XYZ file of C-alpha atoms in Angstrom:
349
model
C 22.814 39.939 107.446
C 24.611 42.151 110.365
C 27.834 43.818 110.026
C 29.602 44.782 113.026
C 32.709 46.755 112.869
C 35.851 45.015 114.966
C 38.695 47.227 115.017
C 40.998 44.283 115.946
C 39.924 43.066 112.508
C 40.708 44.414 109.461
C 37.881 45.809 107.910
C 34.822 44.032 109.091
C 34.172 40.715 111.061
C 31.025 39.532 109.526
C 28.408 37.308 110.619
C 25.982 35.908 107.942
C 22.297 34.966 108.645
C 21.722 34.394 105.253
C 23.357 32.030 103.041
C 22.596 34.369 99.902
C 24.557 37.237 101.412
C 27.896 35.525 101.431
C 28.565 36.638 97.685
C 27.273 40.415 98.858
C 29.906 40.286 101.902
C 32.707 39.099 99.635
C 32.016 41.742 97.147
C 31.499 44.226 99.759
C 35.005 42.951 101.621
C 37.255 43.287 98.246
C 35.550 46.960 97.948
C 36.536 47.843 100.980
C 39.973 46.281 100.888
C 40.505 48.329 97.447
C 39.655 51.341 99.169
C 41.980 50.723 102.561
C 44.700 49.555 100.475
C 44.540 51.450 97.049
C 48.138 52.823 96.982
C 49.612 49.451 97.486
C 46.446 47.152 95.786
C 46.472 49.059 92.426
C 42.506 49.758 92.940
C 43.116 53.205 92.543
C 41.185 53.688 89.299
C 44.867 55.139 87.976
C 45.381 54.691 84.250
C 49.208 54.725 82.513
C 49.185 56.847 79.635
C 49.136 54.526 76.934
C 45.836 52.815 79.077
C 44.262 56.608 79.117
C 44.767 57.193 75.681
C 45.308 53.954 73.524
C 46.230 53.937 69.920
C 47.416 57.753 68.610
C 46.509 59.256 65.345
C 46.191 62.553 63.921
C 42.872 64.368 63.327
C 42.664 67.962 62.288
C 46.146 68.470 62.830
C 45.966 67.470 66.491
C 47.460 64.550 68.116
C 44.472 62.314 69.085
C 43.612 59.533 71.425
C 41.823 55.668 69.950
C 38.726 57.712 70.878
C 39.398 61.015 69.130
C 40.359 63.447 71.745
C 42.645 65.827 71.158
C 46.270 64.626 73.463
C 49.198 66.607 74.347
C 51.922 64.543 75.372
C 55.095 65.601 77.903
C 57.339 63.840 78.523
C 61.334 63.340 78.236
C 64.456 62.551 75.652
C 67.006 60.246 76.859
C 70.622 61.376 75.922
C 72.369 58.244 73.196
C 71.165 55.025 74.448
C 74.398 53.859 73.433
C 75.546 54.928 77.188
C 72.589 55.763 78.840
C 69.852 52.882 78.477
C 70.879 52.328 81.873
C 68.544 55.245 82.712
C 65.562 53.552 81.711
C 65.079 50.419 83.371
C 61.701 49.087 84.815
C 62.097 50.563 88.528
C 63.123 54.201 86.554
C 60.365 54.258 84.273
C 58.005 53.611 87.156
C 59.013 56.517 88.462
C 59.075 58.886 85.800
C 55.382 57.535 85.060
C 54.354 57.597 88.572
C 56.317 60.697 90.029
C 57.303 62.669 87.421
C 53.816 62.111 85.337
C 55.831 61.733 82.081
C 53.464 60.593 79.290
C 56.044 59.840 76.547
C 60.042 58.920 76.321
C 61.792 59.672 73.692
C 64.893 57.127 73.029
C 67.155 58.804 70.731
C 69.567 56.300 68.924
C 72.256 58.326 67.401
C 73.202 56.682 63.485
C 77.100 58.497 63.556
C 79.544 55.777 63.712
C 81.661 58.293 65.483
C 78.846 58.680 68.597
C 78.845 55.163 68.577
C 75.669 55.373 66.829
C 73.932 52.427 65.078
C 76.097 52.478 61.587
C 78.796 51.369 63.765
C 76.703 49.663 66.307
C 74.448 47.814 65.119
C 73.973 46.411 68.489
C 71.751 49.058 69.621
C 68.795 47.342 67.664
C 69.123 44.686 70.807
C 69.259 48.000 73.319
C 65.999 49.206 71.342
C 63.882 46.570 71.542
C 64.791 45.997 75.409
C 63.823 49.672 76.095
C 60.433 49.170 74.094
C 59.711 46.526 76.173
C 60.137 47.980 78.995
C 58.150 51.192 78.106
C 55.743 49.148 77.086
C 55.477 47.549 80.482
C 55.381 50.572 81.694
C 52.656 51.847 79.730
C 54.283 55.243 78.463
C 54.327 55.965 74.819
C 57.717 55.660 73.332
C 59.258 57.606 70.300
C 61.587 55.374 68.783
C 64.161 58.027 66.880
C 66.871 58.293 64.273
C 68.812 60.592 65.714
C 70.891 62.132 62.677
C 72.820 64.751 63.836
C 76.396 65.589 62.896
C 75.314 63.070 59.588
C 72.838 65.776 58.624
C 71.432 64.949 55.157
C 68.937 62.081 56.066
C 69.681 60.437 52.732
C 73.073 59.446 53.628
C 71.794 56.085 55.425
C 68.327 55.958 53.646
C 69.105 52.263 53.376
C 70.040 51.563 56.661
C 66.699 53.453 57.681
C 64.493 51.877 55.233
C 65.396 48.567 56.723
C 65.380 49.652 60.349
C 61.664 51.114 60.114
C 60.565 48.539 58.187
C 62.118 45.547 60.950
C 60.359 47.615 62.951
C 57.100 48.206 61.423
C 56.329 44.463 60.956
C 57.450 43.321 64.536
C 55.472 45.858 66.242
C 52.614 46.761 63.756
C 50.002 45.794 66.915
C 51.624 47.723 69.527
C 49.966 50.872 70.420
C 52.621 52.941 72.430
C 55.267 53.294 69.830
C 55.775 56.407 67.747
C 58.446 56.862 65.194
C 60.300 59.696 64.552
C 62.469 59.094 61.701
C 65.066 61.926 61.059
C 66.466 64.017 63.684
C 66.965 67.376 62.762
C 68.295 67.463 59.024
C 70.931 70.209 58.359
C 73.993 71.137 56.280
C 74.637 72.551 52.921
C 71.586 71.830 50.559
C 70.093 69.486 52.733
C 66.262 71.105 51.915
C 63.002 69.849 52.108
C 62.098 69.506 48.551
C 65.630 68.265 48.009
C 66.754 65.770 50.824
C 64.427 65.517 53.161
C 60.904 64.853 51.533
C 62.776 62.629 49.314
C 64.411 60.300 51.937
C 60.344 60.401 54.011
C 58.823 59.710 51.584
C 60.513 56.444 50.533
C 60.693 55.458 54.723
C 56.856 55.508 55.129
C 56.944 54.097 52.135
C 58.277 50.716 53.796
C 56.759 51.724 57.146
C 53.368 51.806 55.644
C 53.523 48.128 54.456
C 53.097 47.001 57.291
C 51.530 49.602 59.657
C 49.376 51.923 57.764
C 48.415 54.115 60.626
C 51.379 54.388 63.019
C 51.696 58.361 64.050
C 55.022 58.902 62.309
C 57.240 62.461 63.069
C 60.155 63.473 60.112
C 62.336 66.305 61.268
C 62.713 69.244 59.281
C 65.578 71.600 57.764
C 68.081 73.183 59.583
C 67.770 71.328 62.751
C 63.977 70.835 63.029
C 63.390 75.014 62.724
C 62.214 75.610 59.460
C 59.283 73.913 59.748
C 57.130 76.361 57.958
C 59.459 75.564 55.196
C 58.315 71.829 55.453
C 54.512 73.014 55.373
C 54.617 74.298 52.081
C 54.974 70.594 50.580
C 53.756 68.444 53.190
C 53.911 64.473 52.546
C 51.000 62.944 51.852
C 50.072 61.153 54.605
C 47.443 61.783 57.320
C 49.305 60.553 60.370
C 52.675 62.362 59.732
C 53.783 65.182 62.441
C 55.972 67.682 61.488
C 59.276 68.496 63.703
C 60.249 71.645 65.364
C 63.338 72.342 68.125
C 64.100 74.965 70.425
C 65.977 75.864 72.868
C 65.279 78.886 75.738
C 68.811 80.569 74.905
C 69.007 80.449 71.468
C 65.371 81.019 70.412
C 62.048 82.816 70.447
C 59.502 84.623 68.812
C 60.656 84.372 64.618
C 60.960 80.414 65.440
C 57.202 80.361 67.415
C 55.795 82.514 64.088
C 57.193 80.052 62.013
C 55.095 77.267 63.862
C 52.434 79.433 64.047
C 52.721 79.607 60.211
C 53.193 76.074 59.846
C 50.183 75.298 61.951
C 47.678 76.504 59.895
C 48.169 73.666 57.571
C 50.003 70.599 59.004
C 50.288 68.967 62.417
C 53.477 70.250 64.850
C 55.245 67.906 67.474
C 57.999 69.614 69.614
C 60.462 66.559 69.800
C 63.263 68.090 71.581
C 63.362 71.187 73.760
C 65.840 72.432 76.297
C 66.093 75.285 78.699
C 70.077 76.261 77.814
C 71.407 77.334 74.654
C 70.960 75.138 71.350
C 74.579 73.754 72.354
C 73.536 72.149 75.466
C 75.602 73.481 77.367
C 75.568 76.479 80.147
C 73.129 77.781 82.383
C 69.256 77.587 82.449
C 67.362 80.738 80.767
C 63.808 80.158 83.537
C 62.591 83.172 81.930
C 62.319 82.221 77.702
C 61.470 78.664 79.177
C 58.774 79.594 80.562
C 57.398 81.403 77.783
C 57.995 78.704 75.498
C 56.217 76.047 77.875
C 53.010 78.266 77.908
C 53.472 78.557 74.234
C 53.220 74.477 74.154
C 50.596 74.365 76.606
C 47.830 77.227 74.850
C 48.399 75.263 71.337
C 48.259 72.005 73.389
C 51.302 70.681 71.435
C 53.366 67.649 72.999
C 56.846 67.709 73.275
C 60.129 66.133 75.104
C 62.851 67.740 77.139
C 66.288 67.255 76.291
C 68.124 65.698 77.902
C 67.278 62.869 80.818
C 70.762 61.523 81.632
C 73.615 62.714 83.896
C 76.049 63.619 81.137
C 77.849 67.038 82.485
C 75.622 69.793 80.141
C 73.563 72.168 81.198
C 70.270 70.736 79.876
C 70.975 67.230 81.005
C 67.876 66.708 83.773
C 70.267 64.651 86.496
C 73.208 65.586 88.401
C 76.177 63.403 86.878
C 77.012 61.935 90.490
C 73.745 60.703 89.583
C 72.654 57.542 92.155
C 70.664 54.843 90.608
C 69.647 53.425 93.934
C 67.754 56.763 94.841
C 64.781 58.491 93.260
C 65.429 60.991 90.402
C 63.529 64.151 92.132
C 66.134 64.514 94.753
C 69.366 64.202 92.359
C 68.068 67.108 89.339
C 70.031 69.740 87.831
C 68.903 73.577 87.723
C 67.397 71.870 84.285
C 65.885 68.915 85.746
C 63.888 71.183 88.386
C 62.622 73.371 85.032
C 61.322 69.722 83.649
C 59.907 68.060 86.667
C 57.945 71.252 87.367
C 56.328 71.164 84.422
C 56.039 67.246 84.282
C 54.058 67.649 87.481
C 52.078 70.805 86.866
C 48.441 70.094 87.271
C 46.342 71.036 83.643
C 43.543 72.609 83.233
C-alpha cells in the first residue's frame, strides 16, 4: 500500500497494491474527512446536553446525570409562550445550544386567563408539545412549567394541573430531557406550605407518578419561590423532587442565600428563575449583586434559568425588542442579555 499526498485532491489520492488494504484506505479516508471537515460533518466528538448527560435524577441532594454525576444545569426562561414560542424554533434553539451553550430551557406557560394563560387557552397544550419537540431535537433539557403567578394559591386549578401533568406524564414517560416544574412561585394570603402548597404537590406527583415514577420533578415554594427553608422543614416524600428558590440582583441577597443555605442541608435546591433587575422586571441591570449571586450558583453547583429570553420591553428580558429573527441572538442582547450570555459561555472549571 503507498499513499501519496496530491494537493489537487482532497485528502489523499491513493493507489492500492493490495486488495486487503482497500477497507484500511476507506477507513483511513472517512477519518481524515471527519477531521478536515468536522465543523460542517458533525465528527466533532460534540455531545448536546441531554446526549452528555441522559436521564436526570437526584442523588444526595444533587442533580445527577443516567450515570450518577453530579450536573449543574444553565440555561434560560422564555417569557409566556402564549406570545413568544416564536423564540424557540429549531434554527433558535440551535443556537442557544451551540452559541450560547445553554443546557436547559425553561418554557413557562402562564395558567391566568387574564395573561392569556392556559385556563383560558387551552390551546397552549398544542404550543407545548411543539416546543418539546423541538427541544428535544435539539437535545437541551426542557422544564415544562406551570407558571402560577398573579393566581397564587396553587390549589386554585389543582384539577386543571392534575390532568395536565398526568397527559403529560403518560405521553412522555420515555423521554429523557423533560423536567417538570409544577407551581410557579406560590404567594398570597395563607397560601403556606403545610397549608396550600404541600397539599396541591402532593396530590400532582401523585398522578405524575403513575406513570413516570422517576421524572426529576421541581414545586415552587411560598412567597414567590423564597421561603424555601420554610418548604425544608416538611419536605414531600419523594426522592426526585427539587425544591424552588427565586431571586433577583435588585431585590435580594444574603437573608435569601442563608435561607438556601439552610434549606440545603436537608433537601435538593433548583434556582428556576433568576434575573439581574429588580424582582419587578423592570429597570436597570445591578452587574454587581449578579455577580455575586452567579458565583453563589456556581460554588454550590446549583442549576438555574435566567429570566427572561424574549424581547418584551423589561429590563431583564435577554433581547432587544427590535429584536430580528433573521439574525443571531448575540448581536441583538440587552444590558441583561450580555449578563446571561457571559455566563452561558463562561468556561467551568
Amino acid at each position: 500500500m503507498v499513499l501519496r499526498y496530491n494537493p489537487e485532491r482532497l485528502p489523499f489520492a491513493v493507489k492500492v497494491e493490495k486488495r486487503e488494504d482497500r477497507m484500511k484506505i476507506h477507513i483511513y479516508l472517512l477519518l481524515a474527512a471527519c477531521l478536515t471537515f468536522a465543523g460542517l460533518s458533525g465528527c466533532s466528538g460534540s455531545q448536546t446536553p441531554v446526549q452528555k448527560y441522559g436521564r436526570l435524577h437526584v442523588d444526595h441532594l444533587q442533580l445527577v446525570s443516567q450515570d450518577g454525576k453530579p450536573v449543574q444545569l444553565r440555561g434560560v426562561s422564555s417569557y409566556n409562550i402564549a406570545g413568544f414560542d416564536w423564540l424557540f424554533g429549531p434554527s433558535q434553539l440551535k443556537e442557544l445550544v451551540q452559541t450560547f451553550h445553554a443546557q436547559v430551557l425553561r418554557l413557562a406557560m402562564y395558567t391566568d386567563p387574564l395573561a392569556q394563560g392556559y385556563m383560558g387557552n387551552p390551546g397552549l397544550q398544542k404550543v407545548m408539545d411543539k416546543l418539546i419537540a423541538d427541544t428535544k431535537a435539539a437535545g437541551i433539557y426542557c422544564i415544562v412549567d406551570w407558571h402560577i403567578l398573579r393566581d397564587g394559591n396553587p390549589n386554585l386549578y389543582k384539577d386543571a394541573a392534575v390532568k395536565f401533568f398526568t397527559d403529560l406524564a403518560q405521553k412522555y414517560k420515555d423521554d429523557p430531557h423533560l423536567i417538570f416544574e409544577i407551581c410557579n412561585e406560590p404567594n398570597g394570603t395563607g397560601v403556606t406550605w403545610d397549608g396550600a402548597i404541600r397539599p396541591y404537590a402532593v396530590d400532582v406527583l401523585a398522578a405524575i407518578r403513575k406513570s413516570d415514577p422517576t421524572r426529576v420533578v421541581l414545586v415552587g415554594t411560598p412567597t414567590w419561590s423564597q421561603d424555601i427553608d420554610i418548604a425544608a422543614k416538611h419536605p414531600l416524600d419523594d426522592p426526585n423532587v427539587m425544591y424552588v428558590f427565586h431571586w433577583y440582583a435588585g431585590s435580594h441577597g444574603q437573608p435569601l442565600r442563608d435561607k438556601i443555605d439552610e434549606a440545603r442541608k436537608t433537601v435538593p435546591v433548583f434556582n428556576s428563575e433568576w434575573g439581574a433587575t429588580a424582582d419587578s422586571g423592570t429597570g436597570e441591570v445591578f452587574p454587581a449583586q449578579t455577580a455575586v449571586w452567579l458565583k453563589f450558583l456556581d460554588d454550590r453547583n446549583i442549576s438555574s434559568c435566567n429570566w427572561s429570553f424574549g424581547n418584551v420591553n423589561e429590563g431583564s428580558a435577554s433581547l432587544i425588542v427590535s429584536y430580528n429573527s433573521d439574525a443571531p441572538f448575540k448581536n441583538q442582547l440587552t444590558p441583561s442579555g450580555k449578563i446571561v450570555f457571559d455566563y452561558l459561555t463562561a468556561p467551568r472549571d
